[in-house]
Each structure stands twice: as structure tokens, then as C-alpha cells.
Short mmCIF file of C-alpha atoms in Angstrom, two decimals:
data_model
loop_
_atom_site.label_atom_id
_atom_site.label_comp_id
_atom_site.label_asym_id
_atom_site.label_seq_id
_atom_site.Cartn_x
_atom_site.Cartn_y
_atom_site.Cartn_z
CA UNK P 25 97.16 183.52 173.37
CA UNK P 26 100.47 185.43 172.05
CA UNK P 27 103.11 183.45 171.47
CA UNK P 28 106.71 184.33 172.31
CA UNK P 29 109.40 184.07 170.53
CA UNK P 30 112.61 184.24 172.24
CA UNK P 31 115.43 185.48 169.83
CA UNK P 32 118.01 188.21 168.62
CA UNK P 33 118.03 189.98 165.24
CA UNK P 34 121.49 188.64 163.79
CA UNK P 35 120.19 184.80 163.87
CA UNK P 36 119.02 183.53 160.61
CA UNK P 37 117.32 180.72 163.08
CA UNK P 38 115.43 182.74 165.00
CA UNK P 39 114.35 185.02 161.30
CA UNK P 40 113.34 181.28 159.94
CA UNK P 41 111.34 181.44 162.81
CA UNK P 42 109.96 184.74 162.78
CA UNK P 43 109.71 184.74 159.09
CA UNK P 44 107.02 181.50 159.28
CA UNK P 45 105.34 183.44 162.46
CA UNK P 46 104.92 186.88 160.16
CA UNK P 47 104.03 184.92 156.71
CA UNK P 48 101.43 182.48 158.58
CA UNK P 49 99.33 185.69 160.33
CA UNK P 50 100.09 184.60 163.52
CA UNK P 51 99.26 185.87 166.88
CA UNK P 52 103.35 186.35 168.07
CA UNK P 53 105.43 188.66 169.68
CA UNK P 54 109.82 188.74 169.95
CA UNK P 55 111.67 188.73 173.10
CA UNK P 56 115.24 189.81 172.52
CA UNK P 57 117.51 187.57 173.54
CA UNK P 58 121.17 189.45 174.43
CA UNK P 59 123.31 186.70 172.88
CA UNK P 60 126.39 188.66 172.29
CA UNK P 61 126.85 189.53 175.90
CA UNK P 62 125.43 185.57 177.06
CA UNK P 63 121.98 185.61 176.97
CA UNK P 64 121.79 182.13 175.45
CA UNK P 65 124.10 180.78 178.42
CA UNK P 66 122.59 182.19 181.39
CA UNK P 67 120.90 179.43 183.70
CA UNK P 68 117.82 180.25 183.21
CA UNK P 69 118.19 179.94 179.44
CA UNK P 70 119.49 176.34 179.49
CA UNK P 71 117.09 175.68 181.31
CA UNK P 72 114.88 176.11 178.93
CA UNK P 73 116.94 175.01 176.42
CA UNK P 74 119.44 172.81 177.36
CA UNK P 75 120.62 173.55 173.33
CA UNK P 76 121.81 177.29 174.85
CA UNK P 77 120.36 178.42 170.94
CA UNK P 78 117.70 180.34 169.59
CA UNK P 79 114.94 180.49 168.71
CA UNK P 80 112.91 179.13 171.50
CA UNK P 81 109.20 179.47 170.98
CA UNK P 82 106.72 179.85 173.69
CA UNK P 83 102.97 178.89 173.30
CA UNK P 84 101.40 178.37 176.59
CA UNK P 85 102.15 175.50 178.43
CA UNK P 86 104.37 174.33 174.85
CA UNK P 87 108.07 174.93 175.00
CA UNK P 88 109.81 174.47 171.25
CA UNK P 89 113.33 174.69 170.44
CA UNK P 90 114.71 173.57 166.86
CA UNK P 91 113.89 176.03 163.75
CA UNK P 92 112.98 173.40 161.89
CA UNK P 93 110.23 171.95 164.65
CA UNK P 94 108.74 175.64 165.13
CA UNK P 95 108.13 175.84 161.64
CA UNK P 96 106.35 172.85 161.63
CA UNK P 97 104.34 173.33 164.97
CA UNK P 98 103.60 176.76 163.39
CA UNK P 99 102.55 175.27 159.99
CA UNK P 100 100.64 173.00 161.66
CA UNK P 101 98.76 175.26 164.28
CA UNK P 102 97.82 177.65 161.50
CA UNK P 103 97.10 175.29 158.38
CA UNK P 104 99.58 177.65 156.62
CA UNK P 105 102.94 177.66 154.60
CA UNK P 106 102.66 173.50 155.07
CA UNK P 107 102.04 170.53 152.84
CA UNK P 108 98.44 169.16 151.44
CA UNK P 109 99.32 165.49 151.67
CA UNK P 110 101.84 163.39 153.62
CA UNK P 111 103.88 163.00 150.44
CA UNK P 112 104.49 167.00 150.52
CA UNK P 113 104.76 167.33 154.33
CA UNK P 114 107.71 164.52 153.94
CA UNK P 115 109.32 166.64 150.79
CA UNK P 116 109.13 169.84 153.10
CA UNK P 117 110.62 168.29 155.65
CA UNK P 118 113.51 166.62 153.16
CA UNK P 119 114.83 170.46 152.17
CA UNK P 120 114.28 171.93 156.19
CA UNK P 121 116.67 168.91 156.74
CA UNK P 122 118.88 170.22 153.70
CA UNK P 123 118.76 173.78 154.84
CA UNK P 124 119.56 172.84 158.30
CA UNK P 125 122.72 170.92 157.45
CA UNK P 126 124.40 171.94 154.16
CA UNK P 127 122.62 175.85 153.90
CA UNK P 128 122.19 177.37 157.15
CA UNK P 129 124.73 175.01 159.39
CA UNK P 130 127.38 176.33 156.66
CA UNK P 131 126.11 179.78 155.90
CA UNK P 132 125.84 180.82 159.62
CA UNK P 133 129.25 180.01 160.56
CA UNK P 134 130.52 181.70 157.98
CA UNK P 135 128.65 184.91 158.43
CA UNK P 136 129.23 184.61 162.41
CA UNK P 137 133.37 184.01 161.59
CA UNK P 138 133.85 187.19 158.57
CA UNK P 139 131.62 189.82 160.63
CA UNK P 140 131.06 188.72 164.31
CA UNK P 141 134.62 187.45 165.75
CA UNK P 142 137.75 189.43 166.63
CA UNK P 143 139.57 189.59 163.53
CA UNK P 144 142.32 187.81 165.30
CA UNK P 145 140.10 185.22 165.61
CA UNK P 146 138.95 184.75 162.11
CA UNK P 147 141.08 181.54 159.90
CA UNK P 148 141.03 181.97 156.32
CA UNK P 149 141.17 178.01 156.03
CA UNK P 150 138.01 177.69 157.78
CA UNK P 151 136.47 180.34 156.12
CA UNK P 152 137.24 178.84 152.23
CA UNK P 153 136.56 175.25 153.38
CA UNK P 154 133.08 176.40 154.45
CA UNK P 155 132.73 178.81 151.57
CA UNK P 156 132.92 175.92 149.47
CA UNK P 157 130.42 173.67 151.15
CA UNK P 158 128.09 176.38 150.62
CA UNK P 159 128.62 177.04 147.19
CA UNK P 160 127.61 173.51 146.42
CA UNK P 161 124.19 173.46 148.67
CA UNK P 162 123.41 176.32 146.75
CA UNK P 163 124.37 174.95 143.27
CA UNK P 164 122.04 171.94 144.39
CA UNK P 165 119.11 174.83 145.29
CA UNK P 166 119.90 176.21 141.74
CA UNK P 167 119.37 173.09 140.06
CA UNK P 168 116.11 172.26 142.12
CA UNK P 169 114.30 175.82 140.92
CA UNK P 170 115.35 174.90 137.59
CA UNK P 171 112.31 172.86 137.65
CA UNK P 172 110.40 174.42 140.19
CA UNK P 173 108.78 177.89 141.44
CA UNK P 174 109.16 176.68 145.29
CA UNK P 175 111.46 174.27 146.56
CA UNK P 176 109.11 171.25 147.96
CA UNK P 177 105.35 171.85 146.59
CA UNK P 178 103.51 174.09 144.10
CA UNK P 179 103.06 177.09 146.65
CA UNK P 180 105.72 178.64 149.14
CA UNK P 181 106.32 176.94 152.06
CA UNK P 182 108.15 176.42 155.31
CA UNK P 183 110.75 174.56 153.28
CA UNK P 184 111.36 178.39 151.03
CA UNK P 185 111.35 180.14 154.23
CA UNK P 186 114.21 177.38 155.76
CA UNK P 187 116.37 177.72 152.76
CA UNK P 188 116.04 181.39 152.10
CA UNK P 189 116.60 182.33 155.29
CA UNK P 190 119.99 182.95 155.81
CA UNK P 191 120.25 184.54 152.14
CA UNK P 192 118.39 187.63 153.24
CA UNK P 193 120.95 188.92 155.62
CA UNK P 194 122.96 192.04 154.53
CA UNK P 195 126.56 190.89 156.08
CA UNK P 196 128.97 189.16 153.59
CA UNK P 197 129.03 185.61 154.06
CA UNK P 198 130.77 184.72 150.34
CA UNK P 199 127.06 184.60 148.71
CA UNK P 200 125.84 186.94 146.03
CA UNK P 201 122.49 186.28 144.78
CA UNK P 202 123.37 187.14 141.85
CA UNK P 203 125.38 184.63 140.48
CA UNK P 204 122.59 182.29 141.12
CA UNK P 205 119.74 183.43 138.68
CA UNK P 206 116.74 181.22 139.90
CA UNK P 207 117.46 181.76 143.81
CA UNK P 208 117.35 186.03 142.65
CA UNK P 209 114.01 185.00 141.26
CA UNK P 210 112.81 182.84 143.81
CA UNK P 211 113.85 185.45 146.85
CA UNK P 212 112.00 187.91 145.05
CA UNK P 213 109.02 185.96 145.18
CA UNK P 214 109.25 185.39 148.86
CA UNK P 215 110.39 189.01 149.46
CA UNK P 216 106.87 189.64 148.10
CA UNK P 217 104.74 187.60 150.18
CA UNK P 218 102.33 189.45 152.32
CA UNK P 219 104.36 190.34 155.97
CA UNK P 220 107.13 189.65 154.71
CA UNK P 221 110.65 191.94 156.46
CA UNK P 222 113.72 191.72 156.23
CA UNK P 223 115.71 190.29 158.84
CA UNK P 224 116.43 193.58 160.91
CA UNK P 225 112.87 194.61 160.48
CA UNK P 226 111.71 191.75 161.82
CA UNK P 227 113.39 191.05 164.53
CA UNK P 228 114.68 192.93 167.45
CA UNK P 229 119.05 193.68 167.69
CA UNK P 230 121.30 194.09 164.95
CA UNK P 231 124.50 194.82 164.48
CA UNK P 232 123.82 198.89 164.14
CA UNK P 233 122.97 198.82 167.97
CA UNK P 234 126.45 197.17 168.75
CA UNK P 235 128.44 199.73 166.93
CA UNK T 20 107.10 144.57 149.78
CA UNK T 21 110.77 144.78 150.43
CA UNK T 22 112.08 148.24 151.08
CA UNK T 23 115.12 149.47 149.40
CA UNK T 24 117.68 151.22 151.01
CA UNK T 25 120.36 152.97 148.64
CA UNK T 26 123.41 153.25 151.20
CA UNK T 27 127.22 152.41 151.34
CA UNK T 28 129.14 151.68 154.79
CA UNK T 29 131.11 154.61 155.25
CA UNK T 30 127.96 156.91 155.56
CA UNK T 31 126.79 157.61 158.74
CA UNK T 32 123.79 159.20 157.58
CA UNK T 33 122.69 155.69 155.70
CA UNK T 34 123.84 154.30 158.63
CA UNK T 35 120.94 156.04 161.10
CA UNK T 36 118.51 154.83 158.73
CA UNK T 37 119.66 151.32 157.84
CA UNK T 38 119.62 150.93 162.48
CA UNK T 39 116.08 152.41 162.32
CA UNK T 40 115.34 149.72 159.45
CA UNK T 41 117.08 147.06 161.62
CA UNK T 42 115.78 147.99 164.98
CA UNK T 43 111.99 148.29 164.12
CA UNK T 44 112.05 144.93 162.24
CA UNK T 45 111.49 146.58 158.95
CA UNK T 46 111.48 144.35 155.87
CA UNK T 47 114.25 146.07 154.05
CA UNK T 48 117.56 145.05 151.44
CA UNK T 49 120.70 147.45 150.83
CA UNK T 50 121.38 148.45 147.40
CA UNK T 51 125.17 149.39 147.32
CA UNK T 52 126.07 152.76 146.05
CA UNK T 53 130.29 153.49 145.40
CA UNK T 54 130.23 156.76 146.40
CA UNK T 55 134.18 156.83 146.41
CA UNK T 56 134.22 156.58 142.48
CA UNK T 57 131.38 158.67 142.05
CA UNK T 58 128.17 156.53 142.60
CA UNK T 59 126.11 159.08 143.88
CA UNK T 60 126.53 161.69 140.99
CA UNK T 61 125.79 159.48 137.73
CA UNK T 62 122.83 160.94 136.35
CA UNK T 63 120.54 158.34 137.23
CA UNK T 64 121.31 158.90 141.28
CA UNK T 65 120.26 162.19 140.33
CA UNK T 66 117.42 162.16 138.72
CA UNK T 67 116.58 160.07 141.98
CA UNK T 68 118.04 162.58 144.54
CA UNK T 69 119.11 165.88 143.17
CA UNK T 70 121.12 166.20 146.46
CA UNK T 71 123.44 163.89 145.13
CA UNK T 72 123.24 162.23 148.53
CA UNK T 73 122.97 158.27 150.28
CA UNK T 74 120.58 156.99 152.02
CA UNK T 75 117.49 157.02 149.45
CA UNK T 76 114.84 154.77 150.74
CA UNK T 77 112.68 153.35 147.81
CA UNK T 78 109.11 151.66 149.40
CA UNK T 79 107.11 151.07 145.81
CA UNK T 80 106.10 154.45 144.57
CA UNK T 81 107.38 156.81 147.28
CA UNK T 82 111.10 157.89 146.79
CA UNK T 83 112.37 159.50 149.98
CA UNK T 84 116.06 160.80 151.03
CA UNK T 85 117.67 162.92 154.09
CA UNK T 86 118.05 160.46 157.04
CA UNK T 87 115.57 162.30 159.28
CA UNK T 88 112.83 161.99 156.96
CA UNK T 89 113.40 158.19 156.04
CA UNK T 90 113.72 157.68 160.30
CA UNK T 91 110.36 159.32 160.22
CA UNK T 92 108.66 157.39 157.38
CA UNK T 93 109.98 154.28 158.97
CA UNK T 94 108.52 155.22 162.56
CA UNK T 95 105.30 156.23 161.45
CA UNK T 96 105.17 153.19 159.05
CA UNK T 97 106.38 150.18 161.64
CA UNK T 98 104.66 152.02 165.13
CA UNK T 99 108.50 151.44 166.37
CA UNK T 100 111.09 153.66 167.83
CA UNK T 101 108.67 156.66 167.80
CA UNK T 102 106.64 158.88 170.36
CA UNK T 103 103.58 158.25 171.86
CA UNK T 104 102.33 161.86 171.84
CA UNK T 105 102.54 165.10 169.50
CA UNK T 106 104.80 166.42 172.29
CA UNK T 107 107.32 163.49 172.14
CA UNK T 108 107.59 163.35 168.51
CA UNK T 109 108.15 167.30 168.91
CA UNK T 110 110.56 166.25 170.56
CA UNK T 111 112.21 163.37 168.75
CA UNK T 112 112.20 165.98 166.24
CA UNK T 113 114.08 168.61 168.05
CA UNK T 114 117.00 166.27 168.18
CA UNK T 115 117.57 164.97 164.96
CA UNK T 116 117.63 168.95 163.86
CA UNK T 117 120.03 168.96 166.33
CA UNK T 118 122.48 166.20 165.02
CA UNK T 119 121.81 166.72 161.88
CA UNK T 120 123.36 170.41 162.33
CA UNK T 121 125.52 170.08 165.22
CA UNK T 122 126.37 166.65 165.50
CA UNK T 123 126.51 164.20 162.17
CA UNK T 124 126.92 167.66 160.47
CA UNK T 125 130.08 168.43 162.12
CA UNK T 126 131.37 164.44 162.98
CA UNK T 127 130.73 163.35 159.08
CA UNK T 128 133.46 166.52 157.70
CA UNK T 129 135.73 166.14 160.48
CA UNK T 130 135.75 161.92 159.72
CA UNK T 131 135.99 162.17 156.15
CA UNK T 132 138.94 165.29 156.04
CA UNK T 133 141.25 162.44 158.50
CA UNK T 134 140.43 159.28 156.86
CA UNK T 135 138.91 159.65 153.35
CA UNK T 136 140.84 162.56 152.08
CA UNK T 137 144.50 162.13 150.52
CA UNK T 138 146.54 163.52 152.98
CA UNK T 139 147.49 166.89 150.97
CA UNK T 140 143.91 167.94 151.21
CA UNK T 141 143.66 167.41 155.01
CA UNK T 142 143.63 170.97 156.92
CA UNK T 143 144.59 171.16 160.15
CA UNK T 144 142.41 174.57 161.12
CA UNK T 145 139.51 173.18 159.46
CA UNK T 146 139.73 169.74 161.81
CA UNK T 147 140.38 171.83 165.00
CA UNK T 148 137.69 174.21 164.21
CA UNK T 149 135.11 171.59 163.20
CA UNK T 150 136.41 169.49 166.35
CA UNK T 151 135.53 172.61 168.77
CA UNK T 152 132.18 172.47 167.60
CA UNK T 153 131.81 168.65 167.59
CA UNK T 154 132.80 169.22 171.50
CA UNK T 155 130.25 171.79 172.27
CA UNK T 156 127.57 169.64 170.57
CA UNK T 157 128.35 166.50 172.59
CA UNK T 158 128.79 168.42 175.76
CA UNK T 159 125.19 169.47 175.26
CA UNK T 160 124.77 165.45 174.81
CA UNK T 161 126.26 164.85 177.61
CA UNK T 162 124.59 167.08 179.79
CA UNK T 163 120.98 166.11 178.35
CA UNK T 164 121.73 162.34 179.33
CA UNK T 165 122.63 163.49 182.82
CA UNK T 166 118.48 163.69 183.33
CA UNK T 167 117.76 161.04 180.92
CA UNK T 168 118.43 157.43 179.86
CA UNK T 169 117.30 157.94 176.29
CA UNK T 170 117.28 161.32 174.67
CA UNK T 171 114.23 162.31 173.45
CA UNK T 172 111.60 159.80 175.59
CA UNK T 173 111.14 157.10 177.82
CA UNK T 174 112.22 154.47 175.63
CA UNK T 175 114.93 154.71 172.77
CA UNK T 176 114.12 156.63 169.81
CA UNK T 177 115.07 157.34 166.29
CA UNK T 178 116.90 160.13 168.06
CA UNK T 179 118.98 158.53 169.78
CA UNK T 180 119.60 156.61 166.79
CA UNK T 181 120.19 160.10 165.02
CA UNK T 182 122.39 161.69 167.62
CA UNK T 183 124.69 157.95 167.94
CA UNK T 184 124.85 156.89 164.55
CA UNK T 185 128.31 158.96 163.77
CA UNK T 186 129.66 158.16 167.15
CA UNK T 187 129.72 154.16 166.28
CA UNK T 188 132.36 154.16 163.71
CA UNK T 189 135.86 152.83 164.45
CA UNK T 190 138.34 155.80 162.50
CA UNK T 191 139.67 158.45 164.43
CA UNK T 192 137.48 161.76 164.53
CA UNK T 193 138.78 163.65 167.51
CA UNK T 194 135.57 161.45 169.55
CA UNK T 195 136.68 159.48 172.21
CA UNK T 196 133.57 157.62 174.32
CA UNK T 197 135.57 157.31 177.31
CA UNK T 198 135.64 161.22 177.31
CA UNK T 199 131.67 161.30 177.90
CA UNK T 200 130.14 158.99 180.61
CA UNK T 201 127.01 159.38 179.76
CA UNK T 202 127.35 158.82 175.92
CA UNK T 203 129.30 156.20 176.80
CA UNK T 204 126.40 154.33 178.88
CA UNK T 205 124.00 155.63 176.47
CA UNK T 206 125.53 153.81 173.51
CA UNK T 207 126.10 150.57 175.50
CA UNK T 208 122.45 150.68 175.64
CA UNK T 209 122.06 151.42 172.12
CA UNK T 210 124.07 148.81 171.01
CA UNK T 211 122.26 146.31 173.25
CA UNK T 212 119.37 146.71 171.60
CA UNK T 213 118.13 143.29 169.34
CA UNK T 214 119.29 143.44 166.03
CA UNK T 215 122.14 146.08 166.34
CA UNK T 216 125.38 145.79 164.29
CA UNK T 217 127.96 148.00 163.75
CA UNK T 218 127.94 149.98 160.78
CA UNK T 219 130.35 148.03 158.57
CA UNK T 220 128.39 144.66 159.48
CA UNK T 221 124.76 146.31 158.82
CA UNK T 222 125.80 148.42 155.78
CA UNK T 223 127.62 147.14 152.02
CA UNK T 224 131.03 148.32 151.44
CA UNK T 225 133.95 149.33 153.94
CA UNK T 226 137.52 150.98 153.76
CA UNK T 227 138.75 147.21 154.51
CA UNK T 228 136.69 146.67 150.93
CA UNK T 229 139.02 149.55 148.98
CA UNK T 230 142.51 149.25 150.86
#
């Protein structure tokens, strides 16, 4: 059966999402979600997610919210992109944790504030407090593929796709790959994985059919 | 053997494990780290955690840090404070994404910037910002434990360990239990649980310890 993925092109959630979906060879298909006109808030979306977020994955009678949790249901359904032991599935699971918090939680809010809000609604403060946070999950990514190809085990995994996924998007969000030499290398690598698009090819709504 | 857990009281993060520890009758011993004069950046923390982050759990061999995977190990490990299904732990998952992100996440930055920072470093925009988004989070809370006593399953879970841990400290960070019923019930219940204490009493080290 096809499973559906309920999302919207500008989420780096929903891409982590899509991105494990595309690199695993599953059997998937998008439904767009209209977030910027309340798609995420209608009643029949908290309903099914009570979180009023993206991505919500649909597989049968399984309803999955949580990036992190459909990467692992996905990893686990397929026997793809996961860990060979229970020592790597816990090390996976350590930098999706990471990601969620200190990369994506801090990345995404600062993408959303510089290119999605009113400018009037925008706070410089914010925007340099966050900026920093970020700066210093990513100087802790640096360190980490100092030593290794992929972040948790010796082949890409969920964990890659978690951390990465926010990185790919096109918008300034105070990141430039290139002042971080192993991350440049390392989303090359995953930019050349079999399936693999780029956010806006991936997924359906961007910001060019807002304009 | 004894576990080890690597911790300091002001962490709300060691804090969610240390409660899992306690509640599931885990045979474990805090090893103090002082964070506030740099404990958790000597080289030997890490070599141990390249995050540069409390709690680490030590059990023998296996090294593990992030919160959500030590609440995980320790569940699996014990048989306590975990689901009974794939589906519930799916769902014990789904939450601790969620306060990891949207709850601790937010509660942790907001906490430290009004009590732990010197008072010329606190920024007013960043705490009302951060303290919109700690509302929406616990509104979502709040709403989920309208149609349910724990969070995540029939009995309490390392979720609801997750989601509370932040919300049991005493400094001011723009949370007030009386403003959410439900929470308010819902940690009652927490906190009834055998073996509970209150952060400073289960953890080493306190703001009393440094004034």
C-alpha cells in the first residue's frame, strides 16, 4: 500500500521525511498541506495531529507524527538508512535527538523569521540569539565529521538525513556551507545518493508559487 | 553494576533521566559535573560527549548521552515506564521529539537567559519570543491531557517524564502551573509517583550551592 505523506515544500520536517521515504525506495506519495493559509490548524488536521505540524505520515491503519519517529518507522519498515546493532540504532537516534533540538529547532525558526514573516514582524535580537545557537550545533557537526564520513555509523543514515536536512534549503537562514569544510563534503555525499532532490523537487509548494 | 549518571542539578535534561533512573528502580549513582565553570567542555567530557552536553549515562562499556536516548536505554533495560506495543512506544516516541523541540528546547533557553545569565546578557525579545513558543507548546499539552491522564499511554511514561521534567523547577520561566489545569493535575500525579524528588533533591549541585 502507498503511503501518504502529508506535508508542504518549505518544511525541512516534512523534506527529513520525504528525504528518508525517496532514499529508502519506498512505496510513498505527498499530499500538500496549505500551511501558509492554515492547513495545519484546520479541525480536521488536529485531529490528526493534535501537534497542528507536519509531516504526518499515513500507512494504513498507522498514523505517525514526529520527523524523527517517521524516520525510524520508515527505517525500520524498509531495513534501510538504519543501524546494524542496537548500539548504532541508539547512536542514530542520539544525533536525530541533536538535530531535532540544537539543528533543525534553531535553523527553522530562523529561516521561517528572515524569509517567511512580515518584515515588521522580524526582531533582529531573536534572529542573532538564534544565529548563534546554530553556529555552535554546527561547529559540534564539524567536529564530529572530523572523524567520521557519516554522522552515527559507517554508512549514511537517518541520522545524515535529520541533520542535513534543513542545510539543503536555498533561503538564507545565516548558514553557508562553506565555511564549514566537512559538512560541504558530507552534503555532497548525500546530495549523491540514489533519489536524492532537493527540497523543492521533492516536495510539493514553495515559495515561487506564493510570489 | 551501578550505572553512572554524569548530571548537575540545574539541568533539566539530566533531570528527565536521573526521574526515569529513580522511577524504574534503576541501580544508578550521580557523578557531579560543574557545568557553570566549564565542566562539560574539559577535554575529557569531550572525548566522552562531543556535544559538550549533561546527562551521559555510563552502564560498563556502553557510553550513551541525549536524554531521550538514555530514557530509552533505561526503559528497554528495567521493562519500566515504557509501552507495551510498537504502537505505544511510537508513541512515547512522538513526544519526547516533541519536548525535546518544543518544550525542554524552548523552557531550558528561556530559564537559563532569567536566572543563569548576568543580567547584561538577558534580552528581553529573545525571552518574549521564546516564551510565545513555550505557550503554544504547552497549550498543545494542555489540550492532549484533556483526553488523557498520562500522555503517551495508559500508565505514565518516560514521556511524561520528558514533557514535565522542565516544568518542575522552582525559578521563574514565564510557566505558571496554575495557568494549565490539566498540567497541573498531570504533574500532581507525576510527582506522586514512589520515589519522586524534585530536581535539586534527586540531582548534585544547586544555585543555593553557588550563591
Amino acid at each position: 500500500m502507498t503511503m501518504i505523506l502529508h506535508c508542504f515544500g518549505e518544511s525541512g520536517n516534512a523534506y527529513k521525511a520525504a528525504l528518508t521515504l525517496a532514499l529508502s525506495g519506498a512505496d510513498w506519495t505527498p499530499a500538500y498541506v496549505d500551511f501558509f493559509n492554515g492547513g495545519a490548524r484546520t479541525p480536521e488536521f488536529i485531529e490528526m495531529n493534535i501537534m497542528g505540524e507536519v509531516p504526518v505520515l499515513i500507512d494504513g491503519d498507522i498514523v505517525l507524527t514526529q520527523s524523527g519517529v517517521i524516520q525510524d518507522y520508515i527505517s525500520s519498515k524498509t531495513g534501510k538508512l538504519g543501524g546494524k546493532s542496537a548500539a548504532e540504532r541508539r547512536e542514530i537516534l542520539r544525533w536525530i535527538f541533536f538535530d531535532n533540538h540544537k539543528v533543525s529547532g534553531v535553523a527553522g525558526g530562523i529561516r521561517y523569521m528572515m524569509n517567511f514573516l512580515p518584515e515588521d514582524k522580524r526582531n533582529a535580537d531573536v534572529i542573532a540569539f538564534q544565529a548563534g545557537r546554530l553556529k555552535a550545533a554546527l561547529k559540534i557537526v564539524e567536529a564530529q565529521l572530523d572523524n567520521t564520513k557519516w554522522l552515527a555509523a559507517s554508512d549514511i543514515t537517518i541520522a545524515d538525513i535529520a541533520v542535513a536536512g534543513y542545510l539543503f534549503y536555498p533561503e538564507p537562514f545565516t548558514f553557508d556551507r562553506k565555511d564549514y569544510p566537512n559538512i560541504d563534503r558530507w552534503m555532497d555525499a548525500i546530495a549523491a545518493q540514489p533519489g536524492w532532490k532537493a527540497p523543492y523537487d521533492l516536495l510539493p509548494g514553495s515559495p515561487a508559487d506564493r510570489a
